[in-house]
Short mmCIF file of C-alpha atoms in Angstrom, two decimals:
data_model
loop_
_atom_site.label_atom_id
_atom_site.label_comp_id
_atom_site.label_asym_id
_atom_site.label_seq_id
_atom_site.Cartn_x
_atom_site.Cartn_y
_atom_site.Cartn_z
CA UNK A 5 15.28 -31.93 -1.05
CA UNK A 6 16.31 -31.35 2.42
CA UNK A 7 17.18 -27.90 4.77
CA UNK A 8 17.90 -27.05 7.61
CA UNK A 9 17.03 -23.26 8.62
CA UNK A 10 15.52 -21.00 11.29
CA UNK A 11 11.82 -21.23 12.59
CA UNK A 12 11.64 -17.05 12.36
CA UNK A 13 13.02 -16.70 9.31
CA UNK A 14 10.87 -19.69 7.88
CA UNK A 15 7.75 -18.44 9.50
CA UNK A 16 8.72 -14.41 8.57
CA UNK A 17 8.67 -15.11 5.13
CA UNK A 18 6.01 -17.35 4.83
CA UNK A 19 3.61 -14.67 6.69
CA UNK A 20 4.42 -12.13 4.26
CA UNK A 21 3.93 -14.48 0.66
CA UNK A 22 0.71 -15.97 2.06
CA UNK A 23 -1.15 -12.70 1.44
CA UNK A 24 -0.91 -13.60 -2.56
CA UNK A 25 -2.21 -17.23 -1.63
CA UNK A 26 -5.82 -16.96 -2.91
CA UNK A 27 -8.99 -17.24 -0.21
CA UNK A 28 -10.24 -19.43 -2.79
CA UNK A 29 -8.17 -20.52 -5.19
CA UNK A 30 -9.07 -21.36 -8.93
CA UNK A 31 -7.09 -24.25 -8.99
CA UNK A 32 -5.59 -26.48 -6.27
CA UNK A 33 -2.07 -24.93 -7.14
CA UNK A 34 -2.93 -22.13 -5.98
CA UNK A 35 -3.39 -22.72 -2.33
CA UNK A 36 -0.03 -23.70 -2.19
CA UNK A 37 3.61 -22.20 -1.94
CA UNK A 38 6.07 -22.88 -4.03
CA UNK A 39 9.29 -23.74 -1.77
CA UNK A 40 12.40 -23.66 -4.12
CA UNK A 41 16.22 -24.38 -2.24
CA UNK A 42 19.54 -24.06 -3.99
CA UNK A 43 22.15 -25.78 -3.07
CA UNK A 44 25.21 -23.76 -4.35
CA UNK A 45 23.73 -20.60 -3.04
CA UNK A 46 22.12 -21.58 0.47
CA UNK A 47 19.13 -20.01 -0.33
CA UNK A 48 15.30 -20.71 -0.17
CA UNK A 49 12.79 -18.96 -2.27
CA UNK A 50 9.20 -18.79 -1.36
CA UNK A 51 6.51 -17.53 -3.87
CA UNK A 52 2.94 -16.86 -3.64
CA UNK A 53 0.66 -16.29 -6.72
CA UNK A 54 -2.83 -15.52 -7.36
CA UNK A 55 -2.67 -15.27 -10.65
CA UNK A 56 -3.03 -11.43 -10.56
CA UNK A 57 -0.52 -10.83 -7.58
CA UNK A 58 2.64 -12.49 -6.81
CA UNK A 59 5.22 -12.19 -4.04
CA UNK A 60 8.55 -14.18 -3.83
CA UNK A 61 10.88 -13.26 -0.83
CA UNK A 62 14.51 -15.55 -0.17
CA UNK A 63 16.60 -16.24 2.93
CA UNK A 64 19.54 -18.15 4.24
CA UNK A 65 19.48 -21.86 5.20
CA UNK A 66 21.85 -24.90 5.39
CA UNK A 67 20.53 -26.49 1.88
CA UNK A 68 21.65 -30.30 2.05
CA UNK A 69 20.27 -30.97 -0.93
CA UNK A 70 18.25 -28.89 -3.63
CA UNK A 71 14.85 -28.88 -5.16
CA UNK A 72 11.21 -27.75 -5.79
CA UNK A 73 7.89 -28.66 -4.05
CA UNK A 74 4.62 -26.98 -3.33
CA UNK A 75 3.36 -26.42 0.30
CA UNK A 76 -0.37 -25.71 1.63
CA UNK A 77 0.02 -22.27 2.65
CA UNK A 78 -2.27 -21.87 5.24
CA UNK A 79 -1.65 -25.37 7.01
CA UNK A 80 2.15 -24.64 6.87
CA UNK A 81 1.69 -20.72 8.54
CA UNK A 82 -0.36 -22.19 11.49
CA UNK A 83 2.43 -24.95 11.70
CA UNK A 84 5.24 -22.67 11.73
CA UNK A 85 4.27 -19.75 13.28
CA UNK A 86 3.58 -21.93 16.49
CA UNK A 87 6.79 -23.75 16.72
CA UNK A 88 9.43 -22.56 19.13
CA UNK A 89 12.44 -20.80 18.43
CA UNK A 90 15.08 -22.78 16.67
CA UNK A 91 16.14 -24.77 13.68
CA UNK A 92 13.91 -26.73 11.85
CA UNK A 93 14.85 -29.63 9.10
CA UNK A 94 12.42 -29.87 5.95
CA UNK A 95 12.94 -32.97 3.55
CA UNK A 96 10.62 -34.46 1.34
CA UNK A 97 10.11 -37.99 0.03
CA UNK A 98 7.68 -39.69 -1.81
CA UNK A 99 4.12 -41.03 -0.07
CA UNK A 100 3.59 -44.67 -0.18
CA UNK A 101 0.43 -46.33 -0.21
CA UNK A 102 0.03 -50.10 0.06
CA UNK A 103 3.81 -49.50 -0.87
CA UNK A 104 3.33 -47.95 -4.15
CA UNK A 105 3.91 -44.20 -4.68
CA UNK A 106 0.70 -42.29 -5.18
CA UNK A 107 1.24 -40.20 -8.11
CA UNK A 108 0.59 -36.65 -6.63
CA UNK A 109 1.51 -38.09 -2.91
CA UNK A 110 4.63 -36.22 -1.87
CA UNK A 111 5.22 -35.93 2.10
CA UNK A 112 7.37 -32.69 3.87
CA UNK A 113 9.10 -33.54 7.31
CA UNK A 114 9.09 -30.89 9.20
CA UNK A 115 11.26 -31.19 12.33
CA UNK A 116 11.98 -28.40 15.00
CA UNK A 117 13.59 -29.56 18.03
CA UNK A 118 10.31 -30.57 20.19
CA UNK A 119 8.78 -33.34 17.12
CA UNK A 120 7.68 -34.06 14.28
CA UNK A 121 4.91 -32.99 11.80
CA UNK A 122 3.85 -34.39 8.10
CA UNK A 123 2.44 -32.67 5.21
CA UNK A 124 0.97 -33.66 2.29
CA UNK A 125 2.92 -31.42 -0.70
CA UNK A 126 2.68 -31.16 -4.52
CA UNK A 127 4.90 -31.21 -7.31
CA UNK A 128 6.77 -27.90 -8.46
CA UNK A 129 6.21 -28.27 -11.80
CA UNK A 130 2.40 -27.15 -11.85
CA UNK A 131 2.87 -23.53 -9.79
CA UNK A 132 2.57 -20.90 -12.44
CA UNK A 133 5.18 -18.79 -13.17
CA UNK A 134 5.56 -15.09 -11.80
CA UNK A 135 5.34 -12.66 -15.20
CA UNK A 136 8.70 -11.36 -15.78
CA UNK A 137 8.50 -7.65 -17.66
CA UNK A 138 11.26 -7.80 -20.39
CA UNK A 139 13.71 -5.07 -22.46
CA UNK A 140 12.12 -2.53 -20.01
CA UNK A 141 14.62 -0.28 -17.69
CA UNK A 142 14.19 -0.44 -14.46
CA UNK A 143 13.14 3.04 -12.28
CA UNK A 144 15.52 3.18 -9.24
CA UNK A 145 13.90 4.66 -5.95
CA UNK A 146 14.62 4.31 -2.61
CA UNK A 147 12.71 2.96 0.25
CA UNK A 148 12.15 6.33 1.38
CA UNK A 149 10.62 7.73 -1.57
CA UNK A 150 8.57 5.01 -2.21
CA UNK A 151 7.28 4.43 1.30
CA UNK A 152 6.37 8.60 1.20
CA UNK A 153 4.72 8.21 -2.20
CA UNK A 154 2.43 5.44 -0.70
CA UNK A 155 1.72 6.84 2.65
CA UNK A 156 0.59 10.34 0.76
CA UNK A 157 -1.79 8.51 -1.48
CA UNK A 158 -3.00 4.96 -0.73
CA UNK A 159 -5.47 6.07 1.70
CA UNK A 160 -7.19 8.10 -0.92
CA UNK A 161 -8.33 4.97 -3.36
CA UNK A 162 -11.49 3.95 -3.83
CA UNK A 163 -12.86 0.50 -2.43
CA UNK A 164 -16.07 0.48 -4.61
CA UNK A 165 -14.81 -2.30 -7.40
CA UNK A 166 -17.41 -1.23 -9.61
CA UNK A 167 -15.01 1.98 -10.71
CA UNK A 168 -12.19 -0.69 -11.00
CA UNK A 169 -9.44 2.43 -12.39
CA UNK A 170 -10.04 4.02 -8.80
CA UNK A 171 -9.00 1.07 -6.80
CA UNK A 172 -5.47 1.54 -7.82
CA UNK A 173 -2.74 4.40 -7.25
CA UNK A 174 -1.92 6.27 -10.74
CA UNK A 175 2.24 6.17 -11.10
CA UNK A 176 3.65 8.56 -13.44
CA UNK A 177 7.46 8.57 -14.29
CA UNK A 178 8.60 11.99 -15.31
CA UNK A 179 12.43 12.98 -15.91
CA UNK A 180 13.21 13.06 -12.66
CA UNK A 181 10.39 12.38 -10.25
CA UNK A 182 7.81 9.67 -10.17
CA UNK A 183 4.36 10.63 -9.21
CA UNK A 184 1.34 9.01 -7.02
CA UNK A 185 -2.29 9.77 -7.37
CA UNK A 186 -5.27 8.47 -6.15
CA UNK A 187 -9.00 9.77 -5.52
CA UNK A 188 -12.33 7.73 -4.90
CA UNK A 189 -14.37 10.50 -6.66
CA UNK A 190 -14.49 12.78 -3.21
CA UNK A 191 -10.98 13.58 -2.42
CA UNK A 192 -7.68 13.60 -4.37
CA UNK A 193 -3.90 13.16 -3.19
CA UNK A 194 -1.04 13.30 -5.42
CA UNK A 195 2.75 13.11 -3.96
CA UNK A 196 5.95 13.57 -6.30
CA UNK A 197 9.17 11.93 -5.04
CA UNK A 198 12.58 11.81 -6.79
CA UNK A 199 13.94 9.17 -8.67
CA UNK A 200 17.40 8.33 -8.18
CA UNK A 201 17.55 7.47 -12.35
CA UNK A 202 16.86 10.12 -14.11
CA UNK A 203 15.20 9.33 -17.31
CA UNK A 204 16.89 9.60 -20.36
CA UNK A 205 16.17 12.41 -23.36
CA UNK A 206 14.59 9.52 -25.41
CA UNK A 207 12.32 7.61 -22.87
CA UNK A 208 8.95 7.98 -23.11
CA UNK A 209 7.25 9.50 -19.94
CA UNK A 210 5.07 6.24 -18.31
CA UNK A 211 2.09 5.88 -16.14
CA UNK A 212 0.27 2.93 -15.15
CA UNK A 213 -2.10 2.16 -12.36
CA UNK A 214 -1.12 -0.30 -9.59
CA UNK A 215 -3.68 -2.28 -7.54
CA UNK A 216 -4.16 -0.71 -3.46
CA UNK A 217 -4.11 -4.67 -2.61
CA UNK A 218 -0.75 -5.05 -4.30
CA UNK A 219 0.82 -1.75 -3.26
CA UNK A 220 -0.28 -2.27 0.51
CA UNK A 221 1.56 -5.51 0.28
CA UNK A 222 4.68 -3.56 -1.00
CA UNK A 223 4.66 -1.20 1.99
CA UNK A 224 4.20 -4.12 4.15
CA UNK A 225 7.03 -5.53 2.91
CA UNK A 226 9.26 -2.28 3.08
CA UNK A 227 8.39 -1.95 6.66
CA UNK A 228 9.38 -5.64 7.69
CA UNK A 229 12.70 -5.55 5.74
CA UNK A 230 14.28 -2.41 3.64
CA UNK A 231 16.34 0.18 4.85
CA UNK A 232 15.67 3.55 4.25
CA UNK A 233 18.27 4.33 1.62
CA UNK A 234 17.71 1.01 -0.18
CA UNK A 235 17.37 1.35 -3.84
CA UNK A 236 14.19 -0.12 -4.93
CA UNK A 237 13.82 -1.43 -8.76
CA UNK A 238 10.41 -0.69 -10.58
CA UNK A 239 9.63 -2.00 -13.97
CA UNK A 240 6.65 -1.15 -15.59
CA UNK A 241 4.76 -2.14 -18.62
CA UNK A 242 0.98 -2.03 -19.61
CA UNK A 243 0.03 -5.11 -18.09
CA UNK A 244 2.05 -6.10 -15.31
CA UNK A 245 4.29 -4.28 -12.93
CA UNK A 246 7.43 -5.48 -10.74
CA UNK A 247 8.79 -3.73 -7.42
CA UNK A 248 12.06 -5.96 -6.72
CA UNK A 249 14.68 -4.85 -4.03
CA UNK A 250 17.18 -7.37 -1.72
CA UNK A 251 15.77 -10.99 -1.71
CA UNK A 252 12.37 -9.53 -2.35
CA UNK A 253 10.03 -9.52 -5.45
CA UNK A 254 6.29 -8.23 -6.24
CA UNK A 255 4.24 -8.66 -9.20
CA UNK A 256 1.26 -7.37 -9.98
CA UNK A 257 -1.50 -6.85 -12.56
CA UNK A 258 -2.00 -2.97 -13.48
CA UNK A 259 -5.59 -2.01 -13.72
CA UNK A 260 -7.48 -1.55 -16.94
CA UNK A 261 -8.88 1.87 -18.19
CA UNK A 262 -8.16 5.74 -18.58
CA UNK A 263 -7.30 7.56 -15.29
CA UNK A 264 -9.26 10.55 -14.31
CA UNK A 265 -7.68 13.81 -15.71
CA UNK A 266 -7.03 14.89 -12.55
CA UNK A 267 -4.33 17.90 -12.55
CA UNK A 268 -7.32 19.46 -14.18
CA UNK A 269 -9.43 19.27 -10.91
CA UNK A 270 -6.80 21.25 -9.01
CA UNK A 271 -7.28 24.94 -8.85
CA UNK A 272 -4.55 27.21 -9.48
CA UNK A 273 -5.63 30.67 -7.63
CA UNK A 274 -7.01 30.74 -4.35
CA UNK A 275 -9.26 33.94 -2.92
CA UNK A 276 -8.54 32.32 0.94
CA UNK A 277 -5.57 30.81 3.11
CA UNK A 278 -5.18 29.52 6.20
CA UNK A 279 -1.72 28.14 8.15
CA UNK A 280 -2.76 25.93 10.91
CA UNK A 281 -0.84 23.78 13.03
CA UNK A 282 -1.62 20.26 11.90
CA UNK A 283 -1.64 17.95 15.38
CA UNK A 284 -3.71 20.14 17.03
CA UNK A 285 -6.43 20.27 14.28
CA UNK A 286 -6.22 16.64 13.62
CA UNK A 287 -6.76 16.11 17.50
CA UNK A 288 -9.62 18.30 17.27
CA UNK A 289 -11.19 16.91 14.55
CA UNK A 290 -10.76 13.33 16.53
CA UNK A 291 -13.18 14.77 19.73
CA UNK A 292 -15.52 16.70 17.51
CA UNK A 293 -16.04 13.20 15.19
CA UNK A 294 -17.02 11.66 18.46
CA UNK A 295 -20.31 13.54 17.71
CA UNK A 296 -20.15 13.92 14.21
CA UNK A 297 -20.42 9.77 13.91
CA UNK A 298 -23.88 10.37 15.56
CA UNK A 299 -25.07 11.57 12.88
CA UNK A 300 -24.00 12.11 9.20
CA UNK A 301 -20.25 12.85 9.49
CA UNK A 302 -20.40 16.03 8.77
CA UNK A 303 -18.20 18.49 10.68
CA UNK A 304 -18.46 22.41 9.59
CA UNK A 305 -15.50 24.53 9.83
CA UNK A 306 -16.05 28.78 10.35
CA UNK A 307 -12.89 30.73 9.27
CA UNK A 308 -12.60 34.18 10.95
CA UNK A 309 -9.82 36.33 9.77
CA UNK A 310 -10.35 39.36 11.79
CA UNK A 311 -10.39 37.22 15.17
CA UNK A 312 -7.34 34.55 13.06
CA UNK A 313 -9.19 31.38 14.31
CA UNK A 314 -10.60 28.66 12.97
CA UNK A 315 -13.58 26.73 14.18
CA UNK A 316 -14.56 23.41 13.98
CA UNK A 317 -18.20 22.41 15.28
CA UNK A 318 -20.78 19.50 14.91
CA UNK A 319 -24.79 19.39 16.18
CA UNK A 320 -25.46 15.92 16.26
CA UNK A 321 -29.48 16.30 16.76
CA UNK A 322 -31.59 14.95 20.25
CA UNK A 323 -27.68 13.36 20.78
CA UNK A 324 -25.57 17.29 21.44
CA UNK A 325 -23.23 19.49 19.76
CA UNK A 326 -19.56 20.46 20.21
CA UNK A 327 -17.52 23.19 19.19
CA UNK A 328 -13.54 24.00 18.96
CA UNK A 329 -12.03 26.91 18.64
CA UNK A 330 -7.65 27.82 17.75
CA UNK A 331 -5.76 30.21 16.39
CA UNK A 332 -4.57 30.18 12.68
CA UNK A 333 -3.09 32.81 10.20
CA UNK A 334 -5.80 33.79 8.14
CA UNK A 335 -5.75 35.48 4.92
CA UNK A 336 -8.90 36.50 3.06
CA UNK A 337 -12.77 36.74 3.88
CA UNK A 338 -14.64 34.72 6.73
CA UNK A 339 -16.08 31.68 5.43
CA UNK A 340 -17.77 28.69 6.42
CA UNK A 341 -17.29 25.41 4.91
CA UNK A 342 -18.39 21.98 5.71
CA UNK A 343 -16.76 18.00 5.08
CA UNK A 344 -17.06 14.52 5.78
CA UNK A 345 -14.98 14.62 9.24
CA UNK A 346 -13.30 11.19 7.89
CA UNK A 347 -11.96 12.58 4.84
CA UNK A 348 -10.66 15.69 6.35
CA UNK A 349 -8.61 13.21 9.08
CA UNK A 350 -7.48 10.60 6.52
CA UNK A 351 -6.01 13.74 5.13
CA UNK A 352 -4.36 14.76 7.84
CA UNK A 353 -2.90 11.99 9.03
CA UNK A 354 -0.85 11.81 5.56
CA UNK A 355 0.59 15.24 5.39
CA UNK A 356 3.75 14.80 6.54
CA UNK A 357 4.67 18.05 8.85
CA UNK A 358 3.81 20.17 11.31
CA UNK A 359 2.29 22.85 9.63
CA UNK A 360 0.07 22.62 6.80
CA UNK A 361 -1.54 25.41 4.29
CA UNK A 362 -5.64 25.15 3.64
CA UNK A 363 -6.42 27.17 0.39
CA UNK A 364 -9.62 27.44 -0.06
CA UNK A 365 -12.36 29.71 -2.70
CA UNK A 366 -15.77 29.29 -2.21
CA UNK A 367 -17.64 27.03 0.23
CA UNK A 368 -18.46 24.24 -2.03
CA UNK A 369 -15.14 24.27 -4.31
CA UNK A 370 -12.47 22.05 -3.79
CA UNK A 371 -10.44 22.68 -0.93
CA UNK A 372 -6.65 21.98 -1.09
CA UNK A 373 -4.23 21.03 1.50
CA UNK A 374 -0.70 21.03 1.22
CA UNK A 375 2.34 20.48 3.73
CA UNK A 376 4.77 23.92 4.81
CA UNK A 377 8.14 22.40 3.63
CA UNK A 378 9.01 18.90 3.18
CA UNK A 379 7.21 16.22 1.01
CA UNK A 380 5.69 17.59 -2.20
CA UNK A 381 2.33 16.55 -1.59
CA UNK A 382 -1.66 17.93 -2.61
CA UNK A 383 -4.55 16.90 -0.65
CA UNK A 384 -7.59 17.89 -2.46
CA UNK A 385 -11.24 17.86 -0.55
CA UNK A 386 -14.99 18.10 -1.86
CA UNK A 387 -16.69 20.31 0.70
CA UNK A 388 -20.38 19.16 1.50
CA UNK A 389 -23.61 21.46 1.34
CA UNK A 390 -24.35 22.76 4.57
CA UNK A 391 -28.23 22.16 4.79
CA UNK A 392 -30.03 24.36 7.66
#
């Protein structure tokens, strides 16, 4: 095998299929990636595999000659990522020992324009292959779409492995829109984009839930290299799930277990509204948290509808107290509430507009959040006891 390509685009795509290279891999396969260049086409394939998530991106090159061989990921990242700007030559050939070929001792060249550097590589034929999902149709969505879906809901899941379902975002393909959901047992966000397929009269609606790890990776990768309107092909199946788009391609294991009913947490009436604007509560809720990190994160929040403000204020004991005051439109009775000042700003941060809509019933029933135009997206909140 031999190459010849370009130190960003070899170091680019390396960076982004290292993150499925295992931190300690099960077998010595596994540390590796598997380089693959074809000839005929010019391009190189790079794939990563964990065994639960893989990634495989492609790019152009001058390929002199094709073939297969398995790199040390981590060894060849710090190689590349330091070499200058440039074109680099890769070709392998076999180790030799007391002049006899050792068996598993293959040997990369690696030469950008300043030297040389050697590394010890293994054969192709023992990286695992990434799951391919079969006689399934693929869900078309664009970058957009699925870039909004994630934003609005990956914050939400839960890191506590021991409730291994909540990890993972919940995707539900309807007729026409594919849904996100997520919620760590305290707050819940759900987010409906369109798809650009509508599903058939006959198919079966479909939900699965997707790793956070994996899905992170997948909005990593969107943000590096997909344009906005780029279609985006899903395939699903209980089991195993594939996002593939351009010269890009993730795999992933879909969690295990029944998803929390959780339409059925939402309320449908609400006894209390507020319309705030959302930058200048989130910014509030930044300065009071200063204070409310003193103590137990707790930030309370006093609605008054005849004065149409709302109220934000902490009392961080033997450390202070703060307080906040702006104007809102208010409909219903004064109330005060209380939340964990971290879930309210996570929140926050992933409505998508300028104004947002607070509905609210008593003071510890969930509290729901929703954007004024725009994305179709619910926040839901657990208010906390106020104790005195």
């Amino acid at each position: 095998m031999k190459l010849v390509c370009a130190q960003s685009d070899l170091s680019t795509n390396l960076s982004l299929v290292s993150r499925a290279v295992p931190s300690r891999p099960t077998h010595p396969i596994l540390a590796n990636v598997l380089l693959q260049a074809d000839a005929q086409t010019n391009q190189v394939s790079l794939t990563a595999f964990d065994l639960s998530l893989g990634i495989r991106t492609s790019f152009n090159a001058d390929v002199w000659q094709g073939g297969a061989i398995a790199l040390p990921a981590k060894l060849l990242v710090d190689i590349t990522s330091r070499l200058p700007e440039g074109e680099i030559t890769l070709d392998d050939e076999s180790a030799l020992t007391d002049g006899t070929a050792t068996g598993e001792g293959l040997i990369v060249t690696l030469t950008p324009k300043t030297g040389q550097y050697q590394v010890r590589a293994m054969g192709s034929e023992e990286f695992p292959e990434l799951p391919l999902i079969e006689n399934t149709e693929a869900i078309y969505l664009t970058a957009t779409a699925l870039m909004e879906g994630l934003r609005g809901s990956l914050f939400a899941t839960s890191g506590d492995e021991t409730k291994q379902v909540l990890t993972g975002v919940h995707l539900t393909v309807k007729q026409d829109t594919l849904e996100f959901a997520a919620t760590d047992g305290h707050r819940l966000a759900v987010v409906e984009t369109a798809n650009e397929r509508p599903l058939e009269d006959n198919e079966q609606q479909l939900e699965v839930t997707v790793p956070a790890r994996a899905l992170r990776e997948v909005e990593r990768m969107l943000t590096h290299n997909a344009s906005s309107e780029e279609p985006i092909a899903l395939y699903l199946d209980q089991g195993q799930v594939v996002f593939a788009w351009q010269n890009q391609r993730l795999t992933s294991r879909t969690l295990e277990g029944q998803y929390p009913a959780y339409r059925q947490l939402i309320p449908r009436q609400f006894e209390r509204q507020v319309t705030v604007e959302r930058r200048q509560l989130l910014s509030t809720l930044e300065r009071i948290a200063v204070l409310a990190d003193q103590k137990n994160n707790i930030v309370k929040v006093t609605i008054d509808s005849t004065a149409q403000e709302l109220t934000l204020s902490c009392e961080a004991q033997e450390m202070g107290s703060g307080r906040e005051s702006m104007t809102a439109e208010i409909a219903g009775e004064d109330i005060e509430i209380a939340f964990n000042v971290k879930y309210l700003m996570e929140g926050l941060k992933a409505l998508p507009s300028s104004e947002i809509q607070i509905h609210i019933n008593q003071n510890l029933t969930p509290v729901i959040f929703t954007p004024l135009g725009g994305l179709k997206m619910t926040y839901l909140a657990m208010p906390v006891q106020l104790r005195n």
